[in-house]
Coordinates of C-alpha atoms in Angstrom, one line a residue:
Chain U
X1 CA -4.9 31.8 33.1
X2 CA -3.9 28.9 35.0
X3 CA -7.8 27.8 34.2
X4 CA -6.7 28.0 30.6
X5 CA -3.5 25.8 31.0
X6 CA -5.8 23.5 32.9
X7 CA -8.3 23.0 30.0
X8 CA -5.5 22.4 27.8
X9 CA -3.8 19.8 29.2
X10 CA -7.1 18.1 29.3
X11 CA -7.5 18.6 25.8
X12 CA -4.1 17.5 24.7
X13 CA -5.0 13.9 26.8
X14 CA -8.7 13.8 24.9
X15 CA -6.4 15.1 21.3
X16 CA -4.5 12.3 21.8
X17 CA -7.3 10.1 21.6
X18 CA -8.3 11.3 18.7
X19 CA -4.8 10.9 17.1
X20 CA -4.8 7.3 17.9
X21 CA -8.1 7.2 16.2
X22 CA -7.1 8.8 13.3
X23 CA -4.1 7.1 13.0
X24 CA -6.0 3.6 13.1
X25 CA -8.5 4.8 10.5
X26 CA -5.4 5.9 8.0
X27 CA -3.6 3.2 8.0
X28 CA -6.4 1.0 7.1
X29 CA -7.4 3.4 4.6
X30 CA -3.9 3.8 3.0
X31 CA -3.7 0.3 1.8
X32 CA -7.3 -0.5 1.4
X33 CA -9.2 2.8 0.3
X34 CA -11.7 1.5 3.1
X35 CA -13.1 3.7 6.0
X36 CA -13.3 1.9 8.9
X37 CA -16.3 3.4 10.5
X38 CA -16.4 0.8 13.0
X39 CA -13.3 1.7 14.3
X40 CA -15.5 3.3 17.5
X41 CA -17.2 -0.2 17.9
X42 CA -14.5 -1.8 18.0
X43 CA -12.7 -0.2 20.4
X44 CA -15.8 -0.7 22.3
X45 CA -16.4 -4.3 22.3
X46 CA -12.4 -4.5 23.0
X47 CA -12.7 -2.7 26.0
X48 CA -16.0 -4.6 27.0
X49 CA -13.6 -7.9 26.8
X50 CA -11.2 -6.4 29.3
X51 CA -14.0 -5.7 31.6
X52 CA -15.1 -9.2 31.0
X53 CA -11.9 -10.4 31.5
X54 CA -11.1 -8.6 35.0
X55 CA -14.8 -8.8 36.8
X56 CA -16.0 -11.9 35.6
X57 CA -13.1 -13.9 35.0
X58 CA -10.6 -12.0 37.6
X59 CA -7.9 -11.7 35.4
X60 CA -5.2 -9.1 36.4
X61 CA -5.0 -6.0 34.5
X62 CA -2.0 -6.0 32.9
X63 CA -3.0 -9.6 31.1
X64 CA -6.8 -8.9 30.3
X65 CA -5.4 -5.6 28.8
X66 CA -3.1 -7.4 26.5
X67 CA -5.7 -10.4 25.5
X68 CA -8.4 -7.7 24.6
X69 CA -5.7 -6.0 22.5
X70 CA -5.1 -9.3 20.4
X71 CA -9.0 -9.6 20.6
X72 CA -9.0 -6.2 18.9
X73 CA -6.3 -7.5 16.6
X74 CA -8.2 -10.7 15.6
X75 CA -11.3 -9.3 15.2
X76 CA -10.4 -6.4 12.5
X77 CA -8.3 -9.2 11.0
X78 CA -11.7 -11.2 10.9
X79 CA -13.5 -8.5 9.5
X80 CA -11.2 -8.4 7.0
X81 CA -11.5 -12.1 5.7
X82 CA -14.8 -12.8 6.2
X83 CA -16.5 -9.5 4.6
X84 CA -13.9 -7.6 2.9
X85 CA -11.6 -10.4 1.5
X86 CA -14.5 -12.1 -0.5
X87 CA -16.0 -8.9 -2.3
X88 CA -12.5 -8.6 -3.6
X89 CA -9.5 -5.6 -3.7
X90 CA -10.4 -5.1 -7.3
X91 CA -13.7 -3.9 -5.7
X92 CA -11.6 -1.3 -3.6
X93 CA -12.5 1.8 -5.2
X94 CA -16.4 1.5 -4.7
X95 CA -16.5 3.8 -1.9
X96 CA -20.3 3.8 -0.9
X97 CA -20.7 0.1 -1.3
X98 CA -18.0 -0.1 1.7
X99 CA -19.2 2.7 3.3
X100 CA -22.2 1.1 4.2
X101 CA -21.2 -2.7 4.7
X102 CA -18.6 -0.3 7.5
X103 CA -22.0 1.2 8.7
X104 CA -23.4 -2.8 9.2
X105 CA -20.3 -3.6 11.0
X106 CA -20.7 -1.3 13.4
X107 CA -24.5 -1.4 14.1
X108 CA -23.8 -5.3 14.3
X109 CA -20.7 -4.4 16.5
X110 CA -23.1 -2.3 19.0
X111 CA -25.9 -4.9 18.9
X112 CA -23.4 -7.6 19.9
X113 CA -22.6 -5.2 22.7
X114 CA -26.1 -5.0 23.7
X115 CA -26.7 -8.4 23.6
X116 CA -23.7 -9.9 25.8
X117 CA -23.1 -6.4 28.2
X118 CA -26.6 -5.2 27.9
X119 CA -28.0 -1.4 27.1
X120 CA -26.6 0.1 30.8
X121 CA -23.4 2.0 31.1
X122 CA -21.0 0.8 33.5
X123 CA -17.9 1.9 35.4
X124 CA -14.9 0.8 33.7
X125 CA -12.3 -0.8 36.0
X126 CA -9.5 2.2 37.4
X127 CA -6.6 0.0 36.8
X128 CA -5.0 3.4 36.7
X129 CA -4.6 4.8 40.4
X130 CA -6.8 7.6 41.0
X131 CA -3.8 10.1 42.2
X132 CA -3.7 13.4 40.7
X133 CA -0.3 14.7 39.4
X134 CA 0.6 18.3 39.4
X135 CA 3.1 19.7 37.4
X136 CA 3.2 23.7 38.6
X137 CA -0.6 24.2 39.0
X138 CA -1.8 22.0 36.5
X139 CA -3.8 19.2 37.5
X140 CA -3.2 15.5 36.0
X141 CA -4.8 12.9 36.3
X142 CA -2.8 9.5 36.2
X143 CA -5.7 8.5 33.6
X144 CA -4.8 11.8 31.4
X145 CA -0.8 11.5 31.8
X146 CA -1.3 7.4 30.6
X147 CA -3.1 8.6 27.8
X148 CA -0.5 11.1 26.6
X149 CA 2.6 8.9 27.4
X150 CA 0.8 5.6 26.2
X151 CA -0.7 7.7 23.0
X152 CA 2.7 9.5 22.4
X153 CA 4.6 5.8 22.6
X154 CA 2.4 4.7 19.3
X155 CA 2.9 7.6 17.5
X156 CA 6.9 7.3 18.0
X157 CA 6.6 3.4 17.2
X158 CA 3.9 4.4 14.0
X159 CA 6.7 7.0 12.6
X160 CA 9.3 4.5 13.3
X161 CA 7.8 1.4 11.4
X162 CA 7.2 4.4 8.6
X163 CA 10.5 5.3 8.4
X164 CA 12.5 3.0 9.1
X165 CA 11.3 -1.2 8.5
X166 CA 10.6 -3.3 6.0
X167 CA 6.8 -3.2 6.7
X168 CA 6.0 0.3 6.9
X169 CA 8.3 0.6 3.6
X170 CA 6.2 -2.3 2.0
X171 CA 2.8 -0.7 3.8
X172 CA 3.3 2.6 1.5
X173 CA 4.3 0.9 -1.5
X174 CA 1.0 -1.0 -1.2
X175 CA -0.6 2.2 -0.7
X176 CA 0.8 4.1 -3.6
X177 CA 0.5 1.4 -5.8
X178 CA -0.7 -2.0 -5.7
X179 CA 0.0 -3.4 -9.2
X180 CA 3.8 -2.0 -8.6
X181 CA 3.7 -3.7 -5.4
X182 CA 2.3 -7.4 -6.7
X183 CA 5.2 -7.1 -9.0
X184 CA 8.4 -6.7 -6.4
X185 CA 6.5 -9.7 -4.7
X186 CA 4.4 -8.4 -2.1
X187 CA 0.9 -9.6 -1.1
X188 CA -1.2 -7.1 -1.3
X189 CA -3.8 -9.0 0.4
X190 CA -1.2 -9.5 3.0
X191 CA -0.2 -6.1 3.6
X192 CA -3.8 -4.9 3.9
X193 CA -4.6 -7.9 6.6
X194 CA -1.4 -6.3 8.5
X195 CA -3.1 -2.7 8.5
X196 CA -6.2 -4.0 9.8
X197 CA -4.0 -5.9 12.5
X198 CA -2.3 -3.1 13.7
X199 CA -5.6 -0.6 13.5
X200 CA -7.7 -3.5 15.6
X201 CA -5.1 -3.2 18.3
X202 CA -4.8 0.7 18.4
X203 CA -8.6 0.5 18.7
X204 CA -8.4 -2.0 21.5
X205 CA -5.4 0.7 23.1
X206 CA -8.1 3.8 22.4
X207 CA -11.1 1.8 24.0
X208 CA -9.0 0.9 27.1
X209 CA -7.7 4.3 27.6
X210 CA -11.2 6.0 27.3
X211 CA -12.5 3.5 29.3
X212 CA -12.2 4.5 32.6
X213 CA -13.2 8.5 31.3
X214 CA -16.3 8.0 29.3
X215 CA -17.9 4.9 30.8
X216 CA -18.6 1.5 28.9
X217 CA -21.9 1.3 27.1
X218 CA -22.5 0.0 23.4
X219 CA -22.5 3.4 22.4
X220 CA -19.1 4.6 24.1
X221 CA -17.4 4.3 20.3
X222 CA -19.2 6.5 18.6
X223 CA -18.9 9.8 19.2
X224 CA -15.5 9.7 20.0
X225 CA -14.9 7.7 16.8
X226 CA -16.4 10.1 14.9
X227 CA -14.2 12.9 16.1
X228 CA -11.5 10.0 15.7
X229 CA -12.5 10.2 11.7
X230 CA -12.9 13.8 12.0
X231 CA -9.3 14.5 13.1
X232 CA -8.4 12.5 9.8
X233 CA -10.2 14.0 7.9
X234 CA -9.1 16.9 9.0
X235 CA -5.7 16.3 9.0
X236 CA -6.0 14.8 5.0
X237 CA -6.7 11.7 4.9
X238 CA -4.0 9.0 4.4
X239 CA -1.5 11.3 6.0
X240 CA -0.4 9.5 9.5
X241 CA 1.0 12.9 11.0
X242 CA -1.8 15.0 9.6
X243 CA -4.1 12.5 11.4
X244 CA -1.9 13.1 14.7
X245 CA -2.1 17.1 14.1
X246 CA -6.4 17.1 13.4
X247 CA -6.4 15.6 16.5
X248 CA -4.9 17.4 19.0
X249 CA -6.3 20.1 17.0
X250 CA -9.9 19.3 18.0
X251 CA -8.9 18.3 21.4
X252 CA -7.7 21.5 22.1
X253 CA -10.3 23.2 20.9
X254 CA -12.8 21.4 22.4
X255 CA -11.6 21.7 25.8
X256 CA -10.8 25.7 25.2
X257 CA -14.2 26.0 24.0
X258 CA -15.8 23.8 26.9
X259 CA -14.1 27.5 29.1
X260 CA -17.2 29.3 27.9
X261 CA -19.6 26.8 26.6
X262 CA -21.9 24.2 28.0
X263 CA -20.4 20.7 27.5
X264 CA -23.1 20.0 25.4
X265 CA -21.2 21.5 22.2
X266 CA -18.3 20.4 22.1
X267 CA -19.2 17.7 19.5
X268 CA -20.7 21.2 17.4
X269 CA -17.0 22.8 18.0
X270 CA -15.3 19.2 16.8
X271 CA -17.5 19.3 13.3
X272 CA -17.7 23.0 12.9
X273 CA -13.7 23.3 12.9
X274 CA -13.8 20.4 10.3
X275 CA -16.4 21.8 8.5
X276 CA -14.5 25.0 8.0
X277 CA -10.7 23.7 7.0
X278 CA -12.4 21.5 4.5
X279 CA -14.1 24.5 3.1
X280 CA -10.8 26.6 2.8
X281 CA -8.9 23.2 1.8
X282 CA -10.6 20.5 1.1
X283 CA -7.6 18.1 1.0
X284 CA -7.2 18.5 4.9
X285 CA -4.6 20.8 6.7
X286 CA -1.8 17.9 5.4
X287 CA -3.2 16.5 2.6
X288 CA -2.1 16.2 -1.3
X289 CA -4.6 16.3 -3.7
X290 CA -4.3 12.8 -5.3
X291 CA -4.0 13.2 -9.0
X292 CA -5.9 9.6 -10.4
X293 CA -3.3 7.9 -13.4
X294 CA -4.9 6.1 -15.7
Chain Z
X1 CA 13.2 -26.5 -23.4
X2 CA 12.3 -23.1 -24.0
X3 CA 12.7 -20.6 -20.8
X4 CA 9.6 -18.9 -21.6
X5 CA 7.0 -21.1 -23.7
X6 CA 3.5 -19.4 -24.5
X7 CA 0.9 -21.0 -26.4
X8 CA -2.5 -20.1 -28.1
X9 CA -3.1 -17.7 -25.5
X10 CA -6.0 -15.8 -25.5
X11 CA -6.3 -12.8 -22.5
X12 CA -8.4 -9.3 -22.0
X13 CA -9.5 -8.0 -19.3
X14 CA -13.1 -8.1 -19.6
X15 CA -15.0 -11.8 -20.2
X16 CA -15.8 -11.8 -23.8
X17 CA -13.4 -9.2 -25.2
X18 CA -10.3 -10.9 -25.9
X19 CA -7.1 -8.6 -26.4
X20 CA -4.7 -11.6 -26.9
X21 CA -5.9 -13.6 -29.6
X22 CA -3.9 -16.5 -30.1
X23 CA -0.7 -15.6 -29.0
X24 CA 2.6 -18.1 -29.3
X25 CA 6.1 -17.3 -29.1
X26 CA 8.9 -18.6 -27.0
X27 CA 12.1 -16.9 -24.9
X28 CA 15.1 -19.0 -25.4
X29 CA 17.7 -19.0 -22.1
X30 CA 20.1 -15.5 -23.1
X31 CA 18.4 -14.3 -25.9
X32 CA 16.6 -10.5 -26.7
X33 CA 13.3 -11.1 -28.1
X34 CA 11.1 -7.9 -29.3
X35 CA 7.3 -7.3 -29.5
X36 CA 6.7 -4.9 -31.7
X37 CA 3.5 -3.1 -32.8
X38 CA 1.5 0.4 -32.5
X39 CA -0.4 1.8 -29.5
X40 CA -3.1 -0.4 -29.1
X41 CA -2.1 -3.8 -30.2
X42 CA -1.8 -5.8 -27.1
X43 CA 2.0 -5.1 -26.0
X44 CA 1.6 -3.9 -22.7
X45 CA -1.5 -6.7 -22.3
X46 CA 1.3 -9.5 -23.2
X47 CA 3.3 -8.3 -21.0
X48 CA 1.1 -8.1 -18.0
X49 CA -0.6 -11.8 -19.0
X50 CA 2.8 -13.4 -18.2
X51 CA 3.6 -11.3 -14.8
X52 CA 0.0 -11.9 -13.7
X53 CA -1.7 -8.8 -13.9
X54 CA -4.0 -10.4 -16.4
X55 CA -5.4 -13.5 -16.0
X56 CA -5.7 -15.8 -19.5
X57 CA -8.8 -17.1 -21.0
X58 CA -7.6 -20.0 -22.3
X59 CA -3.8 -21.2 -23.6
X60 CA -0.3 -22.0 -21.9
X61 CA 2.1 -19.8 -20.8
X62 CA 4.7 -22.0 -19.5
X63 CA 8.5 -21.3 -17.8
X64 CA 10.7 -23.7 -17.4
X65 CA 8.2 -26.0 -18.6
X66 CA 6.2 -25.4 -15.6
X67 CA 2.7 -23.6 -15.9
X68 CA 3.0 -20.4 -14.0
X69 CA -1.1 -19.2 -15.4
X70 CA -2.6 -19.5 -12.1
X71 CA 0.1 -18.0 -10.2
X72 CA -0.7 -14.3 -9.0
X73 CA 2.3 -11.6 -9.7
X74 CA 4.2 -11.9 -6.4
X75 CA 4.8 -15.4 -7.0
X76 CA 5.8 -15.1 -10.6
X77 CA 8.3 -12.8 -9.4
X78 CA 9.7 -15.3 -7.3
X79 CA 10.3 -17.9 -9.6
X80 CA 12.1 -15.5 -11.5
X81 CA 10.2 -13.1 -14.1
X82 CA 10.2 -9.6 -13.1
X83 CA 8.1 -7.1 -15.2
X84 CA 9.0 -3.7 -15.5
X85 CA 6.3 -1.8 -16.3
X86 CA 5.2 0.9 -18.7
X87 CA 5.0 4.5 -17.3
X88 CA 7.6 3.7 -14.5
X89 CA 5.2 3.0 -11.9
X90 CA 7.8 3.8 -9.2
X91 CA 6.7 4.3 -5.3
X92 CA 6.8 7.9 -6.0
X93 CA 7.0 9.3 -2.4
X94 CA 9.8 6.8 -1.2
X95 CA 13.3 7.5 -1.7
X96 CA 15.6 5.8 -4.3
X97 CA 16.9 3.6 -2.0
X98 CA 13.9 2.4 -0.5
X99 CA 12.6 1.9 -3.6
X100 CA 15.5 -0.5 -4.2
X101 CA 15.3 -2.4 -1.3
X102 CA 11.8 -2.7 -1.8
X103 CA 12.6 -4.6 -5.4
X104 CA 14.5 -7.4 -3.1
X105 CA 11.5 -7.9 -1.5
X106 CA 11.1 -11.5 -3.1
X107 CA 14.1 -12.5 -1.8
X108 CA 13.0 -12.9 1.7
X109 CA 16.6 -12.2 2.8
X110 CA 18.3 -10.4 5.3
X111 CA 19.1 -6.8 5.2
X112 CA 22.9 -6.8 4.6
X113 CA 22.2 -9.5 1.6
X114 CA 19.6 -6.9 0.3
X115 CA 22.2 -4.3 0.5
X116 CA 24.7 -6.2 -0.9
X117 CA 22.7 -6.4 -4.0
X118 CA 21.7 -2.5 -4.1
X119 CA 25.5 -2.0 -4.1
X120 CA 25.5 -4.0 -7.4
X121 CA 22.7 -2.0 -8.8
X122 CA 24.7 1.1 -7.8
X123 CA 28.0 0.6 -9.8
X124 CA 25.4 -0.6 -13.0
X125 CA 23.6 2.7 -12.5
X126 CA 25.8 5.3 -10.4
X127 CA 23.4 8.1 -10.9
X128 CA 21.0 6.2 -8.2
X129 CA 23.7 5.9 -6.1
X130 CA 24.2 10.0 -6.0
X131 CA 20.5 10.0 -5.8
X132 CA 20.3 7.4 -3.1
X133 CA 18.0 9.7 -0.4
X134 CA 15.9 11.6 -3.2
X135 CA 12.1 10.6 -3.0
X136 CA 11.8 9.0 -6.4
X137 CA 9.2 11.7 -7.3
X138 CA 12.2 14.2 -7.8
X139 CA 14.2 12.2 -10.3
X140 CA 14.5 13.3 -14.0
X141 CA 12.2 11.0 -16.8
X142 CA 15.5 8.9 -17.3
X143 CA 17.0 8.3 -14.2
X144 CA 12.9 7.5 -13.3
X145 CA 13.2 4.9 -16.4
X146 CA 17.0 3.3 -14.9
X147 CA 15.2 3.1 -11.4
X148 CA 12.3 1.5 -12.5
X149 CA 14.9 -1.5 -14.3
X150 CA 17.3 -1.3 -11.2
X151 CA 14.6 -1.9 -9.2
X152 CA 13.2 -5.1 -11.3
X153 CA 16.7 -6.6 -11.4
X154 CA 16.6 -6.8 -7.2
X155 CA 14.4 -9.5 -7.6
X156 CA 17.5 -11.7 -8.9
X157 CA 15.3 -12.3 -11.9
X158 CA 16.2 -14.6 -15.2
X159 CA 13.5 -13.2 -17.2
X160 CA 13.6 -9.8 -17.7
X161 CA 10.0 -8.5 -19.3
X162 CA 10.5 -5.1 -20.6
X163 CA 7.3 -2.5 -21.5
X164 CA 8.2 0.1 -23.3
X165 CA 11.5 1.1 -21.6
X166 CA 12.0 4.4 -24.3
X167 CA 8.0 5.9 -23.8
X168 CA 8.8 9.4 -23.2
X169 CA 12.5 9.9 -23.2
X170 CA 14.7 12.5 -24.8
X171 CA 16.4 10.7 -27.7
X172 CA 20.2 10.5 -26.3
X173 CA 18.5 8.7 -23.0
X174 CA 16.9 6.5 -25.7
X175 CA 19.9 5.0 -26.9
X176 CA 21.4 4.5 -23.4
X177 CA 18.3 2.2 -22.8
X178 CA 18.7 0.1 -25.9
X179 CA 23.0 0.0 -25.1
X180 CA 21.8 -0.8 -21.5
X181 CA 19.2 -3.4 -22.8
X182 CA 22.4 -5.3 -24.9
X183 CA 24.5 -5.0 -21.8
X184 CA 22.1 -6.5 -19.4
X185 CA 21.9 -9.6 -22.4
X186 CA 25.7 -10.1 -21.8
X187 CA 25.0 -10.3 -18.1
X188 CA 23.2 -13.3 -18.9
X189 CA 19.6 -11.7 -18.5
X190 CA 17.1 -13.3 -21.1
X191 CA 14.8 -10.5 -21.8
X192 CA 11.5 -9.9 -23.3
X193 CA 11.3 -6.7 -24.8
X194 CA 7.8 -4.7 -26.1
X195 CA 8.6 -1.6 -27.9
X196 CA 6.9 0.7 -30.3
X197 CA 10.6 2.0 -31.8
X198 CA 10.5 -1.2 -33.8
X199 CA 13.8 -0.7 -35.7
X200 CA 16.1 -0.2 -32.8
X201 CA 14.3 -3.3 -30.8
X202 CA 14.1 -5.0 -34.0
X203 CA 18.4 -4.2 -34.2
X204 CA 18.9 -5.5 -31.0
X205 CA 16.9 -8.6 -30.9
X206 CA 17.7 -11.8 -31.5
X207 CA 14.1 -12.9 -32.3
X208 CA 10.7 -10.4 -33.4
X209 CA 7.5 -10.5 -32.9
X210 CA 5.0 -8.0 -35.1
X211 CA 1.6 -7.7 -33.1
X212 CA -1.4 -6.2 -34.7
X213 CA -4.3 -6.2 -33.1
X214 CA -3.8 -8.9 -30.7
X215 CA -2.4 -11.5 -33.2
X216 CA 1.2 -11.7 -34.3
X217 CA 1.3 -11.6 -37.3
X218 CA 4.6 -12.0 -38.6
X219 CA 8.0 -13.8 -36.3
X220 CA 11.7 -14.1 -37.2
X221 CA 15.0 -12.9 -36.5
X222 CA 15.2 -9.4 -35.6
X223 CA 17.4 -9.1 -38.8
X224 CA 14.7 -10.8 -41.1
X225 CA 12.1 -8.5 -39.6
X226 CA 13.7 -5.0 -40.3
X227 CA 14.4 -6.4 -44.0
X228 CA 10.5 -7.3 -44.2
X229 CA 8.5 -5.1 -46.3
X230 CA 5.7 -5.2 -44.5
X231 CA 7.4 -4.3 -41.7
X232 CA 9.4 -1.6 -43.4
X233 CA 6.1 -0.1 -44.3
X234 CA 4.3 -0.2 -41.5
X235 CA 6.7 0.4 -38.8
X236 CA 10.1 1.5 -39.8
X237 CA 8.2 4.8 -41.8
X238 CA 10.9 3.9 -44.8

C-alpha cells in the first residue's frame, strides 16, 4: 500500500511536469493555431544556460535561474519574429507547413545543444538540497515537493491571468477570434508575441525543474515534451485546465504502471492512454469540438 | 470637410478580382448614411475596406482628411471608426461584461475609466446589465445583436460602421435596431449603415447609397431613393 502512495506522489511531481508542458504548448496554440513542438528543446537549451551560467560563469542560483528564464522568454519571442512573423498569421491555419518548420526548430535547437554543450549527459547542478521529506511514510524529495509547489504556483497565476486581467481577457479574445479582436484594437500580432513569451519562460521553469531528475543532454526535451504534448492533447487541446488534468493523468499512470512494469514502458503507458481517450473522444477528455464559421 | 471621404476605391480580397469597383461616397459629421443592395454586392466588403480588414487596390479612403488606407484595424479603431460586424462576431465564451470591457480596449485607460463607460453602456442597453456575468454564448439573437453595438461604442468611436445590424432577427427586435440606430444619431454618432432591408435604412437615412455588384449605382437622400423606381423595383418588392 504504502508502496502505492509512494509511486504516486512521484507521479503527481513528474504529472506536474507535464501540466506545465501542456500548459505552455496551449497557450501558444490558442492564439496562434501553432504547435510548438520545440517546446522540449527549448526547455533544454534554457536549462543548458543555467548550467552555463552557474559552472562556468559562477553565477548564484537563484540569478542564473532567473536569466535562463528571460533567455527562455527571448528566445520563443525570437522564434516568433524571425520565422513565424514573416510567413504571416494569415498563414495560420496551414497546419503541416508549421508542423514541420516546429520539427526544424527543434532539430536546430538540439544541434545548437550539441554543438556548444556537446553529445554527453551531464549532472545538472542540485540547487535543491538533497534532504528527503516525509510526510507519514511517504518519501519526498525536496526536488519532487519544488516541482509540485513551483508547478502548482503557475497554474494558480495561469487561471488567474485567465480569469481575472486584461491580458488573459485579451489572450482569449485573440483566440476566439482574431478579426473581432483587430477590431476593439488589439494587436493580434502582439498578443501572440505575449503567448510565446510566457510559454518560453514556462519552458525555461519545466527544463530547470527536470534538470536535476533526468540529466542534461541535447535530448533531455524530448521525450518528456512529447508526453508534455501528449497531456494536451489529451486533455483537448486549447483547454488550459484540460492540459493540467492530461497531465497528472499520465503522471500517475506512469508511475502506477512503473509498480509492475520495467521502466522501459512507461513512454508505451503515456501514448497508449492517449491513444485510447482519443479513440473514445477524439476532442480530448476537456475539449469542445470546434465548429469552423465561415 | 467630409468625416468620412472615399474615393474611386477599388478592394477584393484576392489580387485581380476586384469586389469594390469604384466606390465614392462621403459621411458627413451627424448624419445616417445607408448602403443598400442584395447579398453579394459588396456591403459587408465596404465595410471591412474602411475598418481594415481589407486592404484597397487602389483609391482614397480618407477621415478627417487624413489617409487611414495603410492603417491595420486596431489603429483605425483608435482614431475613432469602430465596425460592428455582420454575424455578431462576439467572444462567445467570455461573459457580457468582459466582452465590454474588452470593447474599451483602445482606450488604453484605467480600469475604473473603463467601467465608468460600461455603466453608460448599461443604462443605453439594461438587458446587458441583467446579463452582466452570462458568457455571451448564452444570450438570445437580439441581445447578441445589442452586445455586439454596446461593445463597438466602448471604443468612444465617432464613426459608427454598421453591417447588417437586422440579419437574422425576429421582426419586433428589428425595429428596436433601426429606433436604436436614430437614437444613437441624436447622440451625436455619425453612422454608416449597410443593410439589405432597404426601405427602413433607406427611412432612416439621411443619405443612400444603392450598390450592385460592387458599383453604386445610384446616391441621394434616403427620401429620393425610396421614391426611385428603380429602387422601388428592385428593392422595396412594390
Amino acid at each position: 500500500m504504502s508502496d502505492i502512495i509512494q509511486s504516486l506522489a512521484a507521479g503527481l511531481a513528474m504529472g506536474a511536469i507535464y501540466a506545465l508542458i501542456a500548459l505552455g504548448i496551449n497557450i501558444i496554440f490558442s492564439t496562434s493555431s501553432i504547435v510548438n513542438f520545440a517546446f522540449g528543446d527549448l526547455a533544454m537549451i534554457s536549462t543548458f544556460i543555467s548550467f552555463s551560467l552557474m559552472s562556468t560563469f559562477h553565477v548564484p542560483p537563484v540569478l542564473a535561474v532567473l536569466l535562463s528564464i528571460a533567455a527562455g522568454m527571448a528566445i520563443s519571442l525570437l522564434m516568433q519574429v524571425v520565422v513565424i512573423r514573416p510567413i504571416g498569421i494569415h498563414n495560420l491555419e496551414n497546419r503541416f507547413e508549421w508542423l514541420l518548420i516546429l520539427l526544424g526548430i527543434s532539430i536546430i535547437f538540439k544541434n545548437l545543444a550539441r554543438i556548444i554543450w556537446g553529445p554527453r549527459p551531464r549532472a545538472y547542478p542540485n540547487i535543491f538540497n538533497d534532504s528527503n521529506v516525509t510526510i507519514g511514510n511517504v518519501h519526498l524529495s525536496t526536488q519532487e515537493l519544488w516541482i509540485l509547489i513551483v508547478a502548482i504556483a503557475i497554474m494558480v497565476i495561469i487561471e488567474w491571468m485567465n480569469r481575472s486581467t486584461r491580458l488573459g481577457w485579451a489572450i482569449q479574445a485573440t483566440s476566439m477570434n482574431k478579426e473581432a479582436a483587430s477590431l476593439i484594437g488589439i494587436n493580434p500580432l502582439r498578443i501572440i508575441s505575449y503567448t510565446f513569451l510566457i510559454g518560453g519562460g514556462l519552458a525555461a521553469v519545466t527544463g530547470i525543474l527536470i534538470g536535476p531528475v533526468t540529466f542534461l543532454s541535447p535530448e533531455m526535451g524530448t521525450m518528456v515534451g512529447l508526453k508534455g504534448f501528449s497531456a494536451a492533447l489529451l486533455g483537448g487541446v486549447g483547454s488550459p485546465r484540460g492540459g493540467i488534468a492530461g497531465g497528472f493523468m499520465i503522471g500517475i499512470c506512469e508511475a502506477l504502471a512503473s509498480l509492475f512494469l520495467p521502466a522501459d514502458y512507461a513512454p508505451a503507458i503515456a501514448f497508449g492512454i492517449l491513444i485510447l481517450v482519443l479513440l473514445i473522444k477524439p476532442t480530448g477528455l476537456f475539449g469542445r469540438t470546434i465548429i469552423e464559421k465561415v | 470637410m467630409a468625416l468620412l471621404d472615399i474615393n474611386n476605391l477599388f478592394a477584393g480580397y484576392e489580387p485581380g478580382v476586384p469586389v469594390l469597383k469604384n466606390i465614392s461616397l462621403s459621411v458627413e459629421e451627424g448624419e445616417i448614411v445607408s448602403v443598400i443592395g442584395s447579398n453579394g454586392a459588396g456591403k459587408s466588403t465596404l465595410l471591412k475596406t474602411i475598418a481594415g480588414l481589407v486592404k484597397p487596390f487602389s483609391g482614397e479612403i480618407r477621415y478627417r482628411g487624413e489617409s487611414i488606407v495603410r492603417l491595420p484595424p486596431y489603429q483605425i479603431v483608435k482614431r475613432g471608426i469602430s465596425l460592428v460586424p455582420e454575424g455578431r462576431q462576439l467572444f462567445s465564451d467570455l461573459t457580457v461584461y468582459q466582452n465590454l470591457f474588452l470593447g474599451g480596449y483602445s482606450l488604453k485607460t484605467n480600469k475604473s475609466k473603463i467601467e465608468e463607460e460600461i455603466r453608460e453602456k448599461e443604462k443605453l442597453f439594461p438587458i446587458l446589465k441583467e446579463r452582466r456575468t452570462q458568457r455571451a454564448s448564452t444570450l438570445s439573437g437580439g441581445e447578441q445583436q445589442m452586445l455586439t453595438i454596446a461593445r463597438g461604442l466602448m471604443s468612444k468611436p465617432k464613426l459608427l460602421l454598421l453591417d447588417e445590424p437586422s440579419l437574422g432577427l425576429a421582426p419586433k427586435i428589428i425595429q428596436e435596431v433601426f429606433q436604436l440606430v436614430k437614437e444613437l444619431k441624436k447622440m451625436g454618432y455619425s453612422i454608416l449603415l449597410v443593410e439589405q432591408l432597404a426601405n427602413q435604412a433607406l427611412h432612416i437615412a439621411d443619405k443612400g447609397y444603392v450598390l450592385e455588384q460592387g458599383k453604386i449605382i445610384l446616391s441621394g437622400s434616403g427620401e429620393e431613393l425610396r421614391k426611385d423606381p428603380n429602387v422601388k423595383e428592385a428593392y422595396l418588392g412594390v
